[in-house]
Coordinates of C-alpha atoms and ligand atoms in Angstrom, one line a residue:
M1 CA -48.1 21.5 61.9
H2 CA -45.4 20.0 59.8
K3 CA -45.9 20.6 56.1
K4 CA -44.4 18.0 53.8
L5 CA -42.5 19.8 51.1
L6 CA -43.3 19.2 47.4
L7 CA -41.3 22.2 46.3
P8 CA -38.6 22.0 43.6
G9 CA -36.3 22.2 46.6
P10 CA -35.9 22.2 49.5
T11 CA -37.7 18.9 49.5
E12 CA -38.8 16.7 52.3
V13 CA -36.0 15.2 54.5
S14 CA -36.6 12.1 56.6
Q15 CA -35.9 12.0 60.3
E16 CA -33.4 9.3 59.7
I17 CA -31.3 11.7 57.6
L18 CA -31.9 14.7 59.9
R19 CA -30.6 12.6 62.9
E20 CA -27.4 11.9 61.1
Q21 CA -26.5 15.6 61.6
T22 CA -26.3 15.0 65.4
H23 CA -23.0 13.2 65.4
F24 CA -20.3 14.7 67.6
L25 CA -18.0 16.9 65.5
I26 CA -14.6 15.8 64.2
G27 CA -11.7 18.0 63.1
H28 CA -11.7 18.5 59.3
R29 CA -7.9 17.8 59.2
D30 CA -8.3 14.7 61.3
R31 CA -8.0 11.2 59.8
A32 CA -11.6 10.5 60.9
F33 CA -12.7 13.2 58.6
S34 CA -10.7 11.9 55.6
E35 CA -12.3 8.5 56.2
L36 CA -15.8 10.0 56.2
Y37 CA -15.2 12.3 53.3
G38 CA -13.2 9.8 51.2
G39 CA -16.1 7.3 51.8
I40 CA -18.6 9.8 50.5
T41 CA -16.7 10.6 47.3
A42 CA -16.1 6.8 46.8
K43 CA -19.9 6.3 47.0
L44 CA -20.5 9.2 44.6
R45 CA -18.0 7.7 42.2
N46 CA -19.8 4.4 42.5
F47 CA -23.4 5.7 42.2
F48 CA -22.7 8.0 39.2
E49 CA -20.4 5.3 37.6
L50 CA -17.6 7.8 37.2
P51 CA -14.8 6.9 34.8
E52 CA -11.2 7.2 36.0
D53 CA -10.8 10.7 34.6
C54 CA -13.9 12.1 36.4
K55 CA -13.8 13.1 40.1
P56 CA -16.4 13.9 42.6
T57 CA -16.2 16.7 45.1
V58 CA -18.6 18.2 47.7
T59 CA -18.6 21.9 48.4
T60 CA -20.1 23.6 51.5
S61 CA -22.3 25.9 49.6
S62 CA -25.6 25.9 47.8
G63 CA -25.5 25.0 44.1
T64 CA -25.0 28.6 42.9
L65 CA -21.4 28.5 44.0
W66 CA -20.8 26.3 40.9
F67 CA -22.1 29.1 38.7
D68 CA -19.2 31.1 40.1
I69 CA -16.8 28.2 39.8
V70 CA -17.7 27.9 36.1
G71 CA -17.3 31.7 35.7
R72 CA -14.0 31.9 37.6
S73 CA -12.3 28.6 36.9
I74 CA -13.5 27.4 33.6
V75 CA -14.4 30.2 31.2
K76 CA -11.2 31.4 29.5
K77 CA -12.2 33.6 26.6
K78 CA -15.9 33.4 26.1
A79 CA -18.9 31.2 27.2
L80 CA -22.1 30.3 25.4
V81 CA -24.9 30.0 27.8
C82 CA -28.3 28.5 27.1
I83 CA -31.1 30.4 28.8
N84 CA -34.7 29.2 29.1
G85 CA -35.7 30.1 32.6
A86 CA -34.8 31.9 35.7
F87 CA -31.9 29.7 36.8
S88 CA -30.1 29.5 33.5
E89 CA -30.5 33.3 33.2
R90 CA -28.8 33.6 36.6
L91 CA -26.1 31.2 35.3
G92 CA -25.4 33.5 32.4
K93 CA -25.4 36.7 34.4
T94 CA -23.1 35.1 37.0
I95 CA -20.5 34.2 34.3
R96 CA -20.6 37.8 33.2
A97 CA -20.4 39.0 36.8
C98 CA -17.2 37.0 37.1
G99 CA -15.7 39.3 34.5
K100 CA -16.0 36.8 31.6
K101 CA -17.5 37.3 28.2
A102 CA -20.7 35.3 27.6
D103 CA -23.2 35.1 24.8
F104 CA -26.6 33.8 25.4
I105 CA -28.9 31.6 23.4
E106 CA -32.3 32.7 24.7
V107 CA -35.5 30.8 24.1
D108 CA -38.9 31.4 25.6
W109 CA -39.7 30.2 29.1
G110 CA -41.3 26.8 28.7
K111 CA -39.3 25.8 25.7
A112 CA -36.2 23.7 25.5
V113 CA -32.8 24.5 24.0
K114 CA -32.2 22.2 21.1
P115 CA -28.8 20.8 20.0
N116 CA -29.0 22.5 16.5
M117 CA -29.4 25.9 18.1
I118 CA -26.2 25.3 20.0
S119 CA -24.1 23.9 17.1
E120 CA -25.1 26.9 15.0
K121 CA -23.3 29.2 17.5
L122 CA -20.4 26.9 18.4
E123 CA -19.5 26.7 14.7
S124 CA -18.0 30.2 15.0
G125 CA -15.2 28.8 17.2
E126 CA -15.5 31.8 19.6
Y127 CA -16.5 29.8 22.6
D128 CA -14.4 27.7 25.0
T129 CA -17.3 26.8 27.4
L130 CA -20.9 25.8 26.9
A131 CA -23.1 26.1 30.0
I132 CA -26.6 24.7 30.1
C133 CA -29.2 23.9 32.8
H134 CA -30.5 20.3 32.6
N135 CA -33.7 20.9 34.6
E136 CA -35.1 24.4 34.6
S137 CA -36.9 24.3 37.9
S138 CA -38.6 27.6 37.1
T139 CA -40.5 26.2 34.1
G140 CA -40.3 22.4 34.6
V141 CA -38.4 22.0 31.3
R142 CA -35.8 19.3 30.8
N143 CA -33.2 20.3 28.3
P144 CA -31.9 17.4 26.1
I145 CA -28.4 17.4 27.5
H146 CA -27.5 13.9 26.2
E147 CA -28.1 15.0 22.6
V148 CA -26.3 18.3 23.4
G149 CA -23.4 16.4 24.9
K150 CA -23.1 14.1 21.9
K151 CA -23.0 17.0 19.5
V152 CA -20.4 18.9 21.6
R153 CA -18.2 15.8 22.0
E154 CA -18.3 14.9 18.3
N155 CA -17.8 18.3 16.9
Y156 CA -16.2 20.7 19.4
P157 CA -13.6 18.8 21.4
D158 CA -12.1 22.0 22.9
V159 CA -15.4 23.2 24.4
I160 CA -15.9 22.5 28.1
L161 CA -19.5 21.4 28.7
A162 CA -20.8 22.6 32.1
I163 CA -24.2 21.4 33.3
D164 CA -26.4 22.8 36.0
S165 CA -28.0 19.6 37.3
V166 CA -29.1 21.3 40.5
S167 CA -32.6 19.9 40.5
S168 CA -32.0 16.7 38.5
M169 CA -28.9 14.9 39.8
A170 CA -29.9 11.8 41.9
G171 CA -33.4 11.8 40.4
D172 CA -33.1 12.0 36.6
K173 CA -30.4 10.5 34.3
T174 CA -27.2 12.4 34.8
L175 CA -24.3 10.0 34.3
P176 CA -21.4 12.2 33.1
A177 CA -20.0 9.4 30.9
E178 CA -23.3 9.0 29.2
I179 CA -23.8 12.8 28.7
G180 CA -20.2 13.5 27.7
C181 CA -20.0 16.6 30.0
D182 CA -17.0 17.9 31.8
I183 CA -18.6 19.5 34.8
I184 CA -22.0 18.7 36.3
F185 CA -23.2 19.9 39.7
A186 CA -26.2 19.8 42.0
S187 CA -27.4 21.1 45.4
T188 CA -28.2 18.6 48.1
Q189 CA -31.6 20.1 49.1
K190 CA -33.1 18.8 45.8
C191 CA -33.0 15.1 44.7
F192 CA -30.4 14.2 47.4
A193 CA -33.1 15.0 49.9
L194 CA -30.8 16.6 52.5
P195 CA -31.0 20.0 54.2
P196 CA -29.5 22.8 52.1
G197 CA -25.9 23.6 52.5
L198 CA -23.9 21.3 50.3
A199 CA -23.3 20.9 46.6
V200 CA -22.0 18.0 44.6
G201 CA -19.7 18.5 41.6
L202 CA -18.5 15.8 39.2
V203 CA -15.5 17.2 37.3
N204 CA -13.3 15.6 34.7
D205 CA -9.6 16.0 34.0
R206 CA -10.2 18.1 30.9
A207 CA -12.1 20.7 33.0
L208 CA -9.3 20.7 35.6
E209 CA -6.7 21.2 32.8
R210 CA -8.7 24.1 31.6
A211 CA -8.9 25.5 35.2
R212 CA -5.1 25.4 35.4
E213 CA -4.9 27.7 32.4
V214 CA -7.4 30.3 33.7
P215 CA -6.0 33.1 35.9
N216 CA -7.7 34.8 38.8
R217 CA -9.7 31.8 39.9
G218 CA -10.4 33.3 43.3
S219 CA -10.3 31.3 46.4
Y220 CA -13.6 29.5 47.3
T221 CA -14.1 29.2 43.5
D222 CA -10.7 27.7 42.7
L223 CA -11.3 24.3 41.1
V224 CA -7.6 23.5 41.1
E225 CA -7.3 24.1 44.8
I226 CA -10.5 22.1 45.5
F227 CA -9.0 19.0 43.7
E228 CA -5.6 19.4 45.3
F229 CA -7.3 18.9 48.7
E230 CA -9.4 16.0 47.2
K231 CA -6.1 14.0 47.0
K232 CA -6.0 14.0 50.8
H233 CA -9.8 13.4 51.1
Q234 CA -10.1 16.9 52.5
T235 CA -11.7 20.2 51.5
P236 CA -9.7 23.5 51.3
F237 CA -11.9 25.2 53.9
T238 CA -13.9 24.1 56.9
P239 CA -16.8 22.0 55.5
N240 CA -20.2 21.5 57.0
I241 CA -19.3 18.2 58.7
S242 CA -22.7 17.6 60.1
L243 CA -24.3 17.7 56.7
L244 CA -21.5 15.4 55.3
Y245 CA -22.7 12.8 57.8
A246 CA -26.2 13.1 56.4
L247 CA -24.8 12.9 52.8
N248 CA -22.9 9.8 53.7
K249 CA -26.1 8.1 54.9
R250 CA -28.0 9.4 51.8
M251 CA -25.4 7.8 49.5
D252 CA -25.8 4.5 51.3
L253 CA -29.6 4.7 50.7
L254 CA -29.2 5.7 47.1
L255 CA -26.7 2.9 46.4
E256 CA -29.1 0.4 48.1
E257 CA -32.0 1.6 45.9
T258 CA -29.7 1.7 42.8
Y259 CA -29.3 4.4 40.2
D260 CA -31.8 2.8 37.8
H261 CA -34.5 2.4 40.4
V262 CA -34.1 5.9 41.6
Y263 CA -34.7 7.2 38.1
E264 CA -37.7 4.8 37.5
R265 CA -39.3 6.0 40.7
H266 CA -38.9 9.7 39.7
K267 CA -40.2 9.0 36.2
T268 CA -43.2 7.1 37.6
M269 CA -44.1 10.1 39.8
A270 CA -43.5 12.5 36.9
D271 CA -45.7 10.5 34.5
Y272 CA -48.5 10.2 36.9
T273 CA -48.4 13.9 37.9
Q274 CA -48.2 15.0 34.2
Q275 CA -51.2 12.8 33.2
W276 CA -53.1 14.2 36.1
A277 CA -52.2 17.8 35.1
K278 CA -53.2 17.2 31.5
K279 CA -56.6 15.9 32.7
H280 CA -57.4 18.9 34.8
F281 CA -55.2 21.7 33.5
A282 CA -52.4 21.9 30.9
L283 CA -48.6 21.4 31.2
F284 CA -46.4 24.4 30.9
P285 CA -43.3 22.8 29.2
E286 CA -43.1 22.2 25.5
P287 CA -44.3 18.6 24.9
G288 CA -41.5 16.0 25.1
Y289 CA -39.3 18.1 27.4
E290 CA -41.1 17.7 30.7
S291 CA -39.0 17.4 33.8
V292 CA -38.7 14.2 35.7
T293 CA -38.4 15.9 39.1
V294 CA -40.8 18.9 39.0
T295 CA -44.0 19.3 37.1
C296 CA -44.9 22.9 36.1
I297 CA -48.7 23.2 35.5
Q298 CA -50.6 26.0 33.8
N299 CA -53.2 27.3 36.2
T300 CA -56.1 27.2 33.7
S301 CA -58.5 27.2 36.7
G302 CA -57.9 30.9 37.3
K303 CA -58.2 30.2 41.0
S304 CA -55.6 31.4 43.5
V305 CA -52.5 29.1 44.0
R306 CA -51.6 31.0 47.1
K307 CA -55.0 30.1 48.7
L308 CA -54.7 26.6 47.5
N309 CA -51.4 26.3 49.3
E310 CA -53.0 27.7 52.5
K311 CA -55.6 25.0 52.3
L312 CA -53.0 22.3 51.5
A313 CA -51.1 23.5 54.6
E314 CA -54.1 22.4 56.7
K315 CA -53.6 18.9 55.2
G316 CA -49.9 19.0 55.9
F317 CA -48.5 19.7 52.4
M318 CA -46.9 22.5 50.5
I319 CA -46.5 22.9 46.8
S320 CA -44.9 25.7 44.9
N321 CA -46.4 28.7 43.2
G322 CA -45.1 29.6 39.7
Y323 CA -41.6 31.2 39.6
G324 CA -41.4 35.0 39.3
K325 CA -43.4 36.2 36.4
L326 CA -45.2 32.8 36.3
A327 CA -46.6 33.2 39.8
E328 CA -50.4 32.3 39.8
K329 CA -50.2 31.6 36.1
T330 CA -48.5 28.3 36.9
F331 CA -47.9 26.1 39.9
R332 CA -45.2 23.5 40.5
I333 CA -45.2 20.2 42.2
G334 CA -41.8 18.9 43.1
H335 CA -41.7 15.1 43.1
M336 CA -38.1 14.4 44.0
G337 CA -35.9 13.0 46.7
E338 CA -37.7 10.7 49.0
W339 CA -41.1 11.1 47.5
K340 CA -42.9 8.0 46.2
L341 CA -46.0 7.6 44.0
A342 CA -48.3 6.9 46.9
G343 CA -47.4 10.3 48.5
I344 CA -47.9 12.1 45.3
K345 CA -51.3 10.6 44.8
E346 CA -52.3 11.8 48.2
V347 CA -51.3 15.4 47.4
L348 CA -53.0 15.4 44.0
A349 CA -56.2 14.0 45.6
A350 CA -56.0 16.8 48.2
I351 CA -55.7 19.4 45.4
E352 CA -58.8 17.8 43.7
G353 CA -60.7 18.1 46.9
I354 CA -59.8 21.7 47.6
W355 CA -60.4 22.9 44.1
R356 CA -63.3 20.5 43.6
L357 CA -61.9 19.0 40.5
E358 CA -63.6 16.1 38.8
T359 CA -62.1 12.8 39.9
Ligands
PLP1 C1 -32.0 24.6 38.2 C2 -31.4 25.4 39.4 N1 -30.2 25.9 39.3 C3 -29.7 26.6 40.3 C4 -30.4 26.7 41.5 C5 -29.8 27.5 42.6 O1 -29.4 26.5 43.6 P1 -29.1 26.9 45.1 O2 -30.3 27.6 45.6 O3 -28.8 25.6 45.7 O4 -27.9 27.8 45.1 C6 -31.7 26.2 41.6 C7 -32.5 26.4 42.9 O5 -33.7 26.2 42.9 C8 -32.2 25.5 40.5 O6 -33.4 24.9 40.6

């Protein structure tokens, strides 16, 4: 039986999108490819209202490639990395694994990183890069990246601001011009509601200038090379053409729905799920910093989340257990991508039935 995915990625993908992957293949140096790919980047530019100095690209990778891109192509001397969950921790470790120095601002899982914590550290002038995760999928915390961006742009013009928007882009508010970031990236198996295998990066000229100054950028992680090929509407290496067809269709659907409506739809689902969670359980994130795309709920019932998921499977749904050390202590409901409020209500009602919660 097909289980509809309410995970914080991969999320449910419609058959309409899945079918797009069955196009006959084209050569990635053929004009037909440049037309397809150039069309996608034009749509990304349009949807994310990119200013002239900010360019989109699509890599054949999951989102984590961009951790390495930041480590290899952006960090010159030293990075400051904000850590408040599993993915931001991996971001920090990856930058170090790329051979770069990195200091961490670490806050407890469930808490957000605040702009004043960052400016205290940036004040030292030691850092050329600030890396932060917008939406910590492991904890359901949404960091205040707009406030962070404002602080960085006003006070630290030489710092490159890199944002992991893996589970928020195309769901939450992530316009680079509004945030003031230099690099922001996402995987397509989250709010873009595609199969895994592609990542979207929005990169401005300041970041590219920085990349030109950084030696040993590697090959797949060389941002300069990636954007050299962008000029021809191509990618340096063979891309996943089938998935690009699917992304092309997704961009049409997103543009049709409009950026504002996409956000409103996600916010409506988040508000509803969070009200429901507060009625029956408690939210895990610090109040005021709840994600718009995934709700992380404290399992105050003491019942087994694993067994809940087994029962939900019989009804055709799958939610997510808590991440790592939060397994069974929390559970997560991903409301992203193609999901709408009616579907979320159905799932929450199913949980009420299985756990016999008061309605
Ligand atoms: C916030 C965040 N960052 C990074 C990643 C890693 O992305 P990927 O699995 O596409 O490499 C994830 C995956 O869940 C994520 O949620």
